[in-house]
Structure formats: C-alpha cells, structure tokens
Amino acid sequence: MSSNDAYANLLLSASLRERGLRGQDAALATELVYGTLRNRSCYDAVISMCADRDLDQIDPPVLAVLRLGTHQLLGMRIKAHAAVATTVDLAIAIAGRRPAGFVNAVLRRIAPRELESWIELVAPDRATDLAGHLSTRYSHPRWIVEALAAALGESAPGIPQTAPGDGLTAPGQTRAEAGLPQAERGLPQAERGLPQAERGLPQAERGLPRTEAALAADQDRPAVTLAAVPGLASRDELVTARAEAARWSPFGAYLEHGDPGAISAVAEGRAAVQDEASQLAVLALTRAAAEGRDRLWLDLCAGPGGKARLLAGIAAERGASLVAADLHEHRARLAAGALGGTGTARVISADGTAPAWRPGAFDRVLADVPCSGLGSLRRRPEARWRRDPADIAALGELQRALLDSAVEATRPGGVVAYVTCSPHLAETRDILDDVLGRRQDIAVLDCPALLAEVPDLSCRQPYSRYAQFWPHRHGTDAIFIALLRRTGTDSLPA
C-alpha cells in the first residue's frame, strides 16, 4: 500500500479476490492489514526500541513484516510462538534468511510484554505531554490530535487554543464570547463547554476526554451501513435480508455480519454501502425548505456517486431532476454507474469552479467538497500518515472556490449544503467564515434542527447552526454539514 499509493480498502479487496481468499482467511488478512495500519506509529515506537536502531535504517519490506508481526503479538489473540514463526517465514520469503534472523530477534524482544506495558514505556508522559501521549497511544500524528482537540473545544498544555467567533460581537463582548451562553462568558477558553464538575480542575486532571474518545473511536473497525435508494428499495427490504434498521436514517440499515453483495438489493444496485452520516447529509439538504420552485438539483462534486445516488432517488420521488457533476472523468463514470436506474439524473464531467451551467440555475446544490478525509480514518487508517498540515492549507482554496460556485449556482430562495468528511476547523467553520464574510446573499440555516432526531450534533457556539457528526458520539464518520439559503441577487448578472 505504501509502494503504489493505493488505499487499503481498494488494494485489499482486489488482493483478496485475486488470491481467492474468503471466510476466516479473508477476515484474518483484513485484520492484519487494518490493525497494522491503525496502530502503525505505536508499533513503530516499540520496534525502534527493540531493534536498537532508527526505523529509517530498516529496509522498508523488513519494517512492513515487523509491523505485521508486532500486530499479531500486541493486537491479536495469536500465540507468541505462532506469531513469531509465521512472521519469520514471511521475512524469509520476502527478504531472505539474514533479515529474517533480525526479525526473529526483534519480535522475541517484543513478545514478553503486552501492549499497555509497551505504551507506558514508549509514549511521552501523560502528565507532562498529554498530546504526545495520546498521539503514540492511539497512533495519530500529533497535528491530528491537536486538530481534533480544537474542533472539540478542548485544550491542553502545548496545544494552541482557538477562539470561536464570527464577527457578530455585542458591545462589551470579546470576539471569543460572541454567542456564548451567559453562564460561560468570562470563563477561560479551555473551560467553556465542560461539565460544571470539570471546571477549575488542573488540566492534568481534566485531560482531553472528548479528544481521547474521538481518537479511540478511530481505532475501532466501523460497522457496515447500507442505504436503500428511494424508489428502488426500502429499509424494510434490507431488514428482511437480516440487516438491522438504522437509528436515524430512514434509508439505512446496519449489517453486522456477512457480505453486503449477498443481499439482492445491493447486488442489483438498488442499495449500497454508505455511512449513515453521509445519508443524513443528503437528508438534511432535502429537508430544508426551498422557497419557490423545487425542480432542478445539483451535486457539484458527485464522484464516486454515493450521495448522488441517494439524492437522485429522492429527487425522482419529488418530480425533480438531478445533475451530477465531477471534474474528473473517471469519477464521473463511477457516479454514472452508481446512478443507474435512479430516474432523471444526468451525469456530466465539469469543473465545479468554472461551471458549464448558468448562475442561479438550481434549486438545491450539494457541495460535498474534496477534503483531507480525516473524518473517515476508521475506514482509511493510512490517510493519517499520508496527510500533513500543508495539505489542509492547499485544500482550503479549492473548498472556498467550490462553496462560492455552489452559491452562485443556486437561485435566490434555494438551498446549498456544504459538506466535508473532516472535522478540521480549517475545512469547516473557517471556510464558512471566509465565504460568509465576503458575501451578503447567504443565510445560515439550522442544520441540527433539521436532523433533530440525532443528538449532540451542534457545533460549539457561535457555530451551533452547523452540524458535526463524530465516531465516538454517533458511530459514524466525522462528517460536517452547513446548510445555507441564497437570499439575494447581488452576485447574479443583470
């Protein structure tokens, strides 16, 4: 996966098919790959200590084998002798007998201790470097730990604090206090939003409980969630096929065991695997009231087609049409495949920042913008090692341009959904702050109110009209949603 830059979910599926692995063999291979990726930096710290050398001095194929062996020893219920023996055999096959001897020696040093004991040895001290400790314990780069803490409104020594604010301050208020409940005004930034019992406690005692819960949730294997396409299938059909009805999505069902492709609705393209928060982002857009006509909808960045499929089904039921656009032809083709049979949907290859449609042409627009993917680290754990803060900054310009374009494509009275699979503030509220600060023709709708059945969705004040899903709260990807109404014609041509 490192050598050819493929995502694990794509490469592993292809490898399992190529080798004909099914059942328990496929499950074991899947756990080895995903478990090793999720715990990589923690395992690397252990390997480095036991190898008595820096990791960059270990040949990459040998290091990959060591990581697999370490996961068997510390993260699976495999007997130590079996884990060491199979890993050494793999090392011989890949690198030869001399490197295999090195692998054997390192793993035998790792085997006597359990994971928790190793964490205490290799992780920074929790009391003096909490972010560093959590970074090692939960195998996330430190910058992601800090980004999650900022999004969750927590701080600790060594983590930069961020003050919420949208410029809407009242006389005598600071920007950071704008929109805060009266009881929280005057409190230190780090204590806002905390339970009363935690206020005033030393930071070392209070910790970063929400951040730690989010990091721990990223280490869990996500459940398989299905979405029935309206007009083609129903949730009841999925439940009949031994899935469990989703808590909130009227289209969703959870599949605890088995192959989704064995369900006829999935095999026939009438349902598909789709995270529940992704389903609810579409639902929120379709629940928002569009003033006036409601006939033509747009998915601005439609590939590979998951949200577009659901949006097209709902549009067809309401007598509306969907245009699904994507800049990249291969993603547009994927969207076209996903939309087969969903009514009047049309797929085009088009640049969302230089659109082929006239301004104000659409009644509803979904801007599910390209992002870092930090909200889906349960599904793509390797993304945490492929991204860095420079990527976030580079994406910001595109995200702003696409949101501006989405607003321009929406008629006055129409609705825009800005969606990212990331909780990073630079991809969520900062984008909205910038665009809202430059435009006078946008009103922010109350997204959590439109998804009232889902608890704890509101972002911290003064951003409570934005919705943020979290794995540790909702069992979903960390998807962010902002709903906007186009209110004027300031930017439309005469």
Coordinates of N, CA and C in Angstrom, one line a residue, residues 96-303:
G96 N 14.9 -12.8 2.6 CA 16.0 -13.8 2.8 C 16.2 -14.1 4.3
R97 N 17.2 -15.0 4.5 CA 17.4 -15.6 5.8 C 18.1 -14.6 6.8
R98 N 19.0 -13.8 6.3 CA 19.7 -12.9 7.2 C 18.8 -11.9 7.8
P99 N 18.0 -11.2 7.0 CA 17.0 -10.2 7.6 C 16.0 -11.0 8.5
A100 N 15.6 -12.2 8.1 CA 14.7 -13.0 8.9 C 15.2 -13.2 10.3
G101 N 16.5 -13.4 10.5 CA 17.1 -13.5 11.8 C 16.9 -12.3 12.6
F102 N 17.1 -11.1 12.0 CA 16.8 -9.8 12.6 C 15.4 -9.7 13.1
V103 N 14.5 -10.1 12.2 CA 13.0 -10.1 12.5 C 12.8 -11.0 13.7
N104 N 13.3 -12.1 13.7 CA 13.1 -13.1 14.8 C 13.6 -12.5 16.2
A105 N 14.8 -11.8 16.1 CA 15.3 -11.2 17.4 C 14.5 -10.1 17.9
V106 N 14.0 -9.2 17.0 CA 13.2 -8.1 17.4 C 11.8 -8.6 18.0
L107 N 11.2 -9.5 17.3 CA 9.9 -10.0 17.8 C 10.0 -10.7 19.1
R108 N 11.1 -11.4 19.3 CA 11.3 -12.1 20.6 C 11.5 -11.1 21.8
R109 N 12.0 -9.9 21.5 CA 12.1 -8.9 22.5 C 10.7 -8.2 22.8
I110 N 9.9 -8.2 21.7 CA 8.6 -7.6 21.9 C 7.6 -8.5 22.6
A111 N 7.7 -9.8 22.4 CA 6.7 -10.8 22.8 C 6.5 -10.8 24.3
P112 N 7.4 -10.6 25.2 CA 7.1 -10.8 26.7 C 6.2 -9.7 27.3
R113 N 6.1 -8.6 26.7 CA 5.2 -7.5 27.2 C 3.9 -7.4 26.4
E114 N 2.8 -7.0 27.1 CA 1.6 -6.7 26.5 C 1.6 -5.2 26.0
L115 N 0.6 -4.9 25.2 CA 0.5 -3.6 24.6 C 0.6 -2.4 25.6
E116 N -0.3 -2.5 26.6 CA -0.3 -1.5 27.6 C 1.0 -1.2 28.3
S117 N 1.7 -2.3 28.5 CA 3.0 -2.2 29.1 C 4.0 -1.4 28.2
W118 N 3.9 -1.8 26.9 CA 4.8 -1.1 26.0 C 4.4 0.4 25.8
I119 N 3.2 0.7 25.8 CA 2.8 2.1 25.7 C 3.4 2.9 26.9
E120 N 3.3 2.4 28.1 CA 3.9 3.1 29.2 C 5.4 3.3 29.0
L121 N 6.1 2.5 28.3 CA 7.5 2.6 28.0 C 7.8 3.6 26.9
V122 N 7.0 3.5 25.8 CA 7.4 4.3 24.6 C 6.7 5.6 24.5
A123 N 5.5 5.8 25.1 CA 4.8 7.0 24.9 C 5.3 8.1 25.8
P124 N 5.2 9.4 25.4 CA 5.5 10.5 26.3 C 4.6 10.4 27.6
D125 N 5.1 11.0 28.6 CA 4.4 11.0 29.9 C 3.1 11.7 29.8
R126 N 2.0 11.1 30.2 CA 0.7 11.7 30.1 C 0.5 13.0 30.8
A127 N 1.2 13.1 32.0 CA 1.0 14.3 32.8 C 1.7 15.5 32.2
T128 N 2.8 15.3 31.5 CA 3.6 16.4 31.1 C 3.5 16.7 29.6
D129 N 3.1 15.7 28.8 CA 2.8 15.9 27.4 C 1.6 15.0 26.9
L130 N 0.5 15.5 27.3 CA -0.8 14.8 27.0 C -1.0 14.5 25.5
A131 N -0.8 15.6 24.7 CA -1.0 15.4 23.3 C 0.0 14.4 22.7
G132 N 1.2 14.4 23.2 CA 2.2 13.4 22.7 C 1.9 12.0 23.1
H133 N 1.4 11.9 24.4 CA 1.0 10.6 24.9 C -0.1 10.0 24.0
L134 N -1.2 10.8 23.8 CA -2.3 10.4 23.0 C -1.9 10.0 21.6
S135 N -1.0 10.8 21.0 CA -0.5 10.6 19.7 C 0.1 9.2 19.6
T136 N 0.9 8.8 20.5 CA 1.5 7.5 20.5 C 0.5 6.4 20.8
R137 N -0.3 6.6 21.9 CA -1.2 5.6 22.3 C -2.2 5.2 21.2
Y138 N -2.7 6.2 20.5 CA -3.8 6.0 19.5 C -3.2 6.1 18.1
S139 N -1.9 6.2 17.9 CA -1.3 6.2 16.6 C -1.9 7.2 15.6
H140 N -1.9 8.4 16.1 CA -2.3 9.6 15.2 C -1.2 10.6 15.3
P141 N -0.8 11.1 14.1 CA 0.2 12.2 14.2 C -0.3 13.3 15.1
R142 N 0.7 13.9 15.8 CA 0.4 14.9 16.8 C -0.5 16.0 16.2
W143 N -0.3 16.4 15.0 CA -1.1 17.6 14.4 C -2.5 17.2 14.3
I144 N -2.8 15.9 14.1 CA -4.3 15.5 14.1 C -4.9 15.5 15.5
V145 N -4.1 15.1 16.5 CA -4.6 15.2 17.9 C -4.9 16.6 18.2
E146 N -4.1 17.5 17.8 CA -4.3 18.9 18.1 C -5.5 19.5 17.3
A147 N -5.7 19.0 16.1 CA -6.8 19.5 15.3 C -8.1 19.0 15.8
L148 N -8.2 17.7 16.3 CA -9.4 17.2 16.9 C -9.7 17.9 18.2
A149 N -8.7 18.2 19.0 CA -8.9 18.9 20.2 C -9.5 20.3 19.9
A150 N -9.0 21.0 18.9 CA -9.5 22.3 18.6 C -11.0 22.2 18.1
A151 N -11.3 21.2 17.3 CA -12.7 21.0 16.8 C -13.6 20.7 18.0
L152 N -13.1 20.0 19.0 CA -14.0 19.5 20.1 C -13.9 20.6 21.2
G153 N -13.2 21.7 21.1 CA -13.2 22.7 22.0 C -12.4 22.4 23.3
E154 N -11.4 21.6 23.1 CA -10.5 21.2 24.3 C -9.1 21.8 24.1
S155 N -8.4 21.9 25.2 CA -7.0 22.4 25.1 C -6.2 21.7 26.2
A156 N -4.9 21.7 26.0 CA -4.0 21.1 27.0 C -2.7 21.9 26.8
P157 N -1.8 21.8 27.8 CA -0.5 22.4 27.6 C 0.2 22.0 26.3
G158 N 0.6 22.9 25.6 CA 1.3 22.6 24.3 C 0.4 22.6 23.1
I159 N -0.9 22.7 23.3 CA -1.9 22.7 22.2 C -2.3 24.1 22.0
P160 N -2.2 24.7 20.9 CA -2.6 26.1 20.6 C -4.1 26.2 20.8
Q161 N -4.6 27.2 21.5 CA -6.0 27.4 21.7 C -6.6 28.2 20.5
T162 N -7.8 27.9 20.2 CA -8.6 28.6 19.1 C -9.8 29.2 19.8
A163 N -10.1 30.5 19.4 CA -11.2 31.2 20.0 C -12.3 31.2 18.9
P164 N -13.5 30.7 19.2 CA -14.6 30.8 18.3 C -15.0 32.2 18.1
G165 N -15.5 32.5 16.9 CA -16.0 33.9 16.7 C -16.4 34.0 15.2
D166 N -17.5 34.8 15.0 CA -17.8 35.0 13.6 C -18.0 36.5 13.3
G167 N -17.4 37.4 14.2 CA -17.5 38.8 14.0 C -18.8 39.4 14.5
L168 N -19.7 38.6 15.0 CA -21.0 39.1 15.5 C -21.0 39.3 17.0
T169 N -20.2 40.3 17.4 CA -20.0 40.6 18.8 C -20.9 41.7 19.2
A170 N -21.3 41.7 20.5 CA -22.1 42.7 21.1 C -21.2 43.6 21.9
P171 N -21.7 44.8 22.2 CA -20.9 45.8 23.0 C -20.4 45.2 24.3
G172 N -19.2 45.3 24.6 CA -18.6 44.8 25.8 C -18.2 43.3 25.7
Q173 N -18.4 42.7 24.6 CA -18.0 41.3 24.4 C -16.7 41.2 23.6
T174 N -16.0 40.2 23.9 CA -14.8 39.8 23.1 C -15.4 39.0 21.9
R175 N -14.6 38.9 20.8 CA -15.0 38.1 19.7 C -15.2 36.7 20.1
A176 N -14.3 36.2 21.1 CA -14.5 34.8 21.5 C -15.7 34.5 22.3
E177 N -16.3 35.6 22.9 CA -17.5 35.4 23.7 C -18.8 35.6 22.9
A178 N -18.7 36.0 21.7 CA -19.9 36.2 20.9 C -20.7 34.9 20.8
G179 N -22.0 35.0 21.2 CA -22.9 33.9 21.0 C -22.8 32.8 22.1
L180 N -21.9 33.0 23.1 CA -21.8 32.0 24.2 C -22.9 32.2 25.2
P181 N -23.4 31.1 25.8 CA -24.3 31.2 26.9 C -23.8 32.1 28.0
Q182 N -24.7 32.8 28.6 CA -24.3 33.8 29.7 C -23.4 33.1 30.7
A183 N -23.8 31.8 31.1 CA -23.0 31.2 32.1 C -21.6 30.9 31.8
E184 N -21.3 30.9 30.5 CA -19.9 30.6 30.0 C -19.1 31.8 29.7
R185 N -19.7 33.0 29.7 CA -18.9 34.2 29.4 C -18.0 34.5 30.6
G186 N -16.8 34.9 30.3 CA -15.8 35.1 31.3 C -15.0 33.9 31.8
L187 N -15.5 32.7 31.4 CA -14.7 31.5 31.7 C -13.5 31.5 30.8
P188 N -12.4 30.8 31.2 CA -11.3 30.6 30.3 C -11.7 29.7 29.2
Q189 N -11.1 30.0 28.0 CA -11.5 29.3 26.8 C -11.5 27.8 27.0
A190 N -10.5 27.2 27.7 CA -10.4 25.8 27.9 C -11.5 25.2 28.7
E191 N -12.3 26.0 29.5 CA -13.3 25.5 30.3 C -14.7 25.7 29.7
R192 N -14.8 26.4 28.6 CA -16.2 26.6 28.0 C -16.6 25.2 27.4
G193 N -17.9 24.9 27.7 CA -18.4 23.7 27.2 C -18.2 22.5 28.1
L194 N -17.4 22.6 29.1 CA -17.1 21.5 30.0 C -18.2 21.3 31.0
P195 N -18.4 20.1 31.5 CA -19.4 19.9 32.6 C -18.9 20.8 33.8
Q196 N -19.9 21.2 34.6 CA -19.5 22.0 35.8 C -18.5 21.4 36.7
A197 N -18.6 20.1 36.8 CA -17.7 19.4 37.8 C -16.2 19.4 37.3
E198 N -16.0 19.7 36.0 CA -14.6 19.7 35.5 C -14.0 21.1 35.5
R199 N -14.8 22.1 35.7 CA -14.3 23.5 35.6 C -13.5 23.7 36.9
G200 N -12.4 24.4 36.7 CA -11.5 24.7 37.8 C -10.5 23.6 38.1
L201 N -10.6 22.4 37.5 CA -9.7 21.3 37.8 C -8.4 21.6 37.0
P202 N -7.2 21.2 37.6 CA -6.0 21.3 36.8 C -6.1 20.5 35.5
Q203 N -5.5 21.0 34.4 CA -5.6 20.4 33.1 C -5.2 19.0 33.2
A204 N -4.1 18.7 34.0 CA -3.6 17.3 34.0 C -4.7 16.3 34.6
E205 N -5.6 16.9 35.4 CA -6.7 16.0 36.0 C -7.8 16.0 35.0
R206 N -8.1 17.1 34.3 CA -9.2 17.1 33.4 C -8.9 16.4 32.1
G207 N -7.7 16.5 31.6 CA -7.3 15.8 30.4 C -8.0 16.3 29.2
L208 N -8.0 15.5 28.1 CA -8.7 15.8 26.9 C -9.7 14.7 26.6
P209 N -10.8 14.6 27.4 CA -11.7 13.4 27.4 C -12.3 13.2 26.0
R210 N -12.8 14.3 25.4 CA -13.5 14.2 24.2 C -12.6 13.9 23.0
T211 N -11.4 14.5 23.1 CA -10.4 14.2 22.1 C -9.9 12.7 22.2
E212 N -9.7 12.3 23.4 CA -9.3 10.9 23.6 C -10.4 9.9 23.1
A213 N -11.6 10.2 23.4 CA -12.7 9.4 22.9 C -12.8 9.3 21.4
A214 N -12.5 10.5 20.7 CA -12.5 10.5 19.2 C -11.3 9.7 18.7
L215 N -10.2 9.8 19.3 CA -9.0 9.1 18.8 C -9.3 7.6 19.0
A216 N -9.8 7.2 20.1 CA -10.1 5.8 20.4 C -11.1 5.2 19.4
A217 N -12.1 6.0 19.0 CA -13.1 5.6 18.1 C -12.5 5.4 16.7
D218 N -11.5 6.2 16.3 CA -10.8 6.0 15.0 C -10.1 4.6 15.0
Q219 N -9.8 4.0 16.1 CA -9.1 2.7 16.2 C -10.1 1.5 16.0
D220 N -11.4 1.8 16.1 CA -12.4 0.7 16.0 C -12.7 0.4 14.6
R221 N -13.0 -0.8 14.3 CA -13.5 -1.2 13.0 C -14.9 -0.7 12.8
P222 N -15.2 0.1 11.7 CA -16.6 0.6 11.6 C -17.5 -0.5 11.1
A223 N -18.8 -0.3 11.5 CA -19.8 -1.2 11.1 C -20.1 -1.0 9.6
V224 N -20.7 -2.0 9.0 CA -21.1 -1.8 7.6 C -22.6 -1.3 7.6
T225 N -22.8 -0.1 7.0 CA -24.1 0.5 6.9 C -24.5 0.5 5.5
L226 N -25.8 0.2 5.3 CA -26.3 0.1 3.9 C -27.3 1.3 3.7
A227 N -27.5 1.7 2.5 CA -28.5 2.7 2.2 C -29.4 2.2 1.1
A228 N -30.7 2.2 1.3 CA -31.7 1.8 0.2 C -31.9 3.0 -0.6
V229 N -31.9 2.9 -1.9 CA -32.2 4.0 -2.8 C -33.7 4.2 -2.9
P230 N -34.2 5.4 -2.5 CA -35.7 5.6 -2.5 C -36.2 5.4 -3.9
G231 N -37.3 4.7 -4.0 CA -38.0 4.4 -5.2 C -37.5 3.1 -5.8
L232 N -36.4 2.6 -5.4 CA -35.8 1.3 -5.9 C -35.8 0.2 -4.8
A233 N -35.6 0.6 -3.6 CA -35.6 -0.3 -2.5 C -36.0 0.4 -1.2
S234 N -36.2 -0.4 -0.1 CA -36.6 0.3 1.1 C -35.8 -0.3 2.3
R235 N -35.8 0.4 3.4 CA -35.1 -0.1 4.6 C -35.7 -1.4 5.0
D236 N -37.0 -1.6 4.9 CA -37.7 -2.8 5.3 C -37.1 -4.0 4.5
E237 N -36.8 -3.8 3.2 CA -36.2 -4.9 2.4 C -34.9 -5.3 2.9
L238 N -34.1 -4.3 3.4 CA -32.8 -4.6 3.9 C -32.9 -5.3 5.3
V239 N -33.9 -4.9 6.1 CA -34.1 -5.6 7.3 C -34.5 -7.0 7.1
T240 N -35.4 -7.3 6.1 CA -35.8 -8.6 5.8 C -34.6 -9.5 5.4
A241 N -33.5 -8.8 4.8 CA -32.3 -9.6 4.5 C -31.3 -9.7 5.6
R242 N -31.8 -9.5 6.9 CA -31.1 -9.7 8.1 C -30.2 -8.6 8.5
A243 N -30.5 -7.4 8.0 CA -29.8 -6.2 8.5 C -30.7 -5.6 9.6
E244 N -30.1 -4.7 10.3 CA -30.8 -4.0 11.4 C -31.1 -2.6 11.0
A245 N -32.3 -2.1 11.3 CA -32.7 -0.8 10.9 C -31.8 0.3 11.5
A246 N -31.4 1.3 10.8 CA -30.5 2.3 11.3 C -31.3 3.1 12.3
R247 N -30.5 3.8 13.2 CA -31.1 4.6 14.3 C -31.8 5.8 13.7
W248 N -31.2 6.5 12.7 CA -31.7 7.8 12.3 C -32.1 7.8 10.9
S249 N -31.3 7.3 10.0 CA -31.6 7.4 8.6 C -32.8 6.5 8.2
P250 N -33.8 7.1 7.5 CA -34.9 6.3 7.1 C -34.6 5.3 5.9
F251 N -33.4 5.5 5.4 CA -32.9 4.7 4.3 C -31.9 3.6 4.7
G252 N -31.4 3.7 6.0 CA -30.2 3.0 6.4 C -30.5 1.7 7.1
A253 N -29.5 0.8 7.1 CA -29.6 -0.4 7.9 C -28.2 -0.9 8.2
Y254 N -27.9 -1.5 9.3 CA -26.6 -2.0 9.7 C -26.5 -3.5 9.4
L255 N -25.4 -3.8 8.8 CA -25.1 -5.2 8.5 C -24.0 -5.7 9.4
E256 N -24.3 -6.5 10.4 CA -23.3 -6.9 11.4 C -22.4 -7.9 10.9
H257 N -22.9 -8.9 10.1 CA -22.1 -10.0 9.6 C -22.5 -10.2 8.1
G258 N -21.6 -10.8 7.4 CA -21.9 -11.2 6.1 C -21.4 -10.2 5.0
D259 N -21.5 -10.7 3.8 CA -21.1 -9.9 2.6 C -22.3 -9.1 2.1
P260 N -22.1 -7.7 2.0 CA -23.2 -6.9 1.5 C -23.6 -7.3 0.1
G261 N -22.7 -7.8 -0.7 CA -23.0 -8.2 -2.1 C -24.0 -9.4 -2.1
A262 N -24.1 -10.1 -1.0 CA -25.0 -11.2 -1.0 C -26.5 -10.8 -0.9
I263 N -26.7 -9.5 -0.5 CA -28.1 -9.0 -0.4 C -28.5 -8.6 -1.8
S264 N -29.7 -9.0 -2.2 CA -30.1 -8.8 -3.6 C -30.2 -7.3 -3.9
A265 N -30.7 -6.5 -3.0 CA -30.8 -5.1 -3.3 C -29.5 -4.5 -3.6
V266 N -28.4 -4.9 -2.9 CA -27.1 -4.4 -3.1 C -26.5 -4.9 -4.4
A267 N -26.7 -6.2 -4.7 CA -26.2 -6.8 -5.9 C -26.8 -6.2 -7.1
E268 N -28.1 -5.8 -7.0 CA -28.8 -5.2 -8.1 C -28.6 -3.7 -8.2
G269 N -27.9 -3.1 -7.4 CA -27.7 -1.6 -7.4 C -28.8 -0.8 -6.8
R270 N -29.8 -1.5 -6.1 CA -30.9 -0.7 -5.6 C -30.6 -0.3 -4.1
A271 N -29.5 -0.7 -3.6 CA -28.9 -0.3 -2.3 C -27.4 -0.4 -2.4
A272 N -26.8 0.3 -1.4 CA -25.3 0.3 -1.5 C -24.8 0.5 -0.1
V273 N -23.5 0.3 0.1 CA -22.8 0.6 1.4 C -22.6 2.1 1.4
Q274 N -23.1 2.7 2.5 CA -22.9 4.2 2.7 C -23.0 4.5 4.1
D275 N -22.1 5.3 4.6 CA -22.1 5.7 6.0 C -23.4 6.4 6.4
E276 N -23.9 6.2 7.6 CA -25.2 6.8 8.0 C -25.1 8.4 8.0
A277 N -24.0 9.0 8.4 CA -23.8 10.4 8.4 C -23.9 10.9 7.0
S278 N -23.3 10.2 6.0 CA -23.4 10.6 4.6 C -24.8 10.6 4.1
Q279 N -25.6 9.6 4.5 CA -27.0 9.6 4.2 C -27.7 10.8 4.8
L280 N -27.4 11.1 6.0 CA -28.1 12.2 6.7 C -27.7 13.5 6.2
A281 N -26.6 13.7 5.6 CA -26.2 14.9 5.0 C -27.1 15.2 3.8
V282 N -27.4 14.1 3.0 CA -28.3 14.3 1.9 C -29.7 14.6 2.4
L283 N -30.1 13.9 3.5 CA -31.5 14.1 4.0 C -31.6 15.5 4.5
A284 N -30.6 16.1 5.2 CA -30.7 17.4 5.7 C -30.9 18.4 4.5
L285 N -30.2 18.3 3.4 CA -30.4 19.1 2.3 C -31.8 19.1 1.7
T286 N -32.4 17.8 1.7 CA -33.7 17.7 1.1 C -34.8 18.1 2.1
R287 N -34.5 18.1 3.3 CA -35.5 18.6 4.3 C -35.6 20.1 4.4
A288 N -34.5 20.8 4.1 CA -34.5 22.3 4.1 C -35.6 22.8 3.1
A289 N -36.3 23.8 3.6 CA -37.3 24.4 2.7 C -36.7 25.3 1.6
A290 N -37.0 25.0 0.4 CA -36.6 25.8 -0.7 C -37.8 26.7 -1.1
E291 N -37.5 28.0 -1.1 CA -38.6 28.9 -1.3 C -38.9 29.0 -2.8
G292 N -40.1 28.7 -3.2 CA -40.5 28.7 -4.7 C -40.3 27.3 -5.3
R293 N -39.9 27.3 -6.5 CA -39.9 26.1 -7.3 C -38.8 25.1 -6.7
D294 N -39.0 23.9 -7.0 CA -38.1 22.9 -6.5 C -37.9 21.7 -7.5
R295 N -37.3 22.0 -8.7 CA -37.4 21.1 -9.8 C -36.0 20.6 -10.2
L296 N -34.9 21.4 -10.0 CA -33.6 21.0 -10.5 C -32.6 21.1 -9.4
W297 N -31.9 20.0 -9.2 CA -30.9 19.9 -8.2 C -29.5 19.6 -8.8
L298 N -28.4 19.9 -8.0 CA -27.1 19.8 -8.5 C -26.2 19.1 -7.4
D299 N -25.5 18.1 -7.8 CA -24.4 17.6 -6.9 C -23.1 18.0 -7.6
L300 N -22.4 19.0 -6.9 CA -21.3 19.7 -7.6 C -20.0 18.9 -7.7
C301 N -19.8 17.9 -6.8 CA -18.6 17.1 -6.8 C -19.1 15.6 -6.5
A302 N -19.7 15.1 -7.5 CA -20.6 13.9 -7.4 C -19.8 12.6 -7.2
G303 N -18.6 12.4 -7.8 CA -17.9 11.2 -7.8 C -17.5 10.8 -6.4

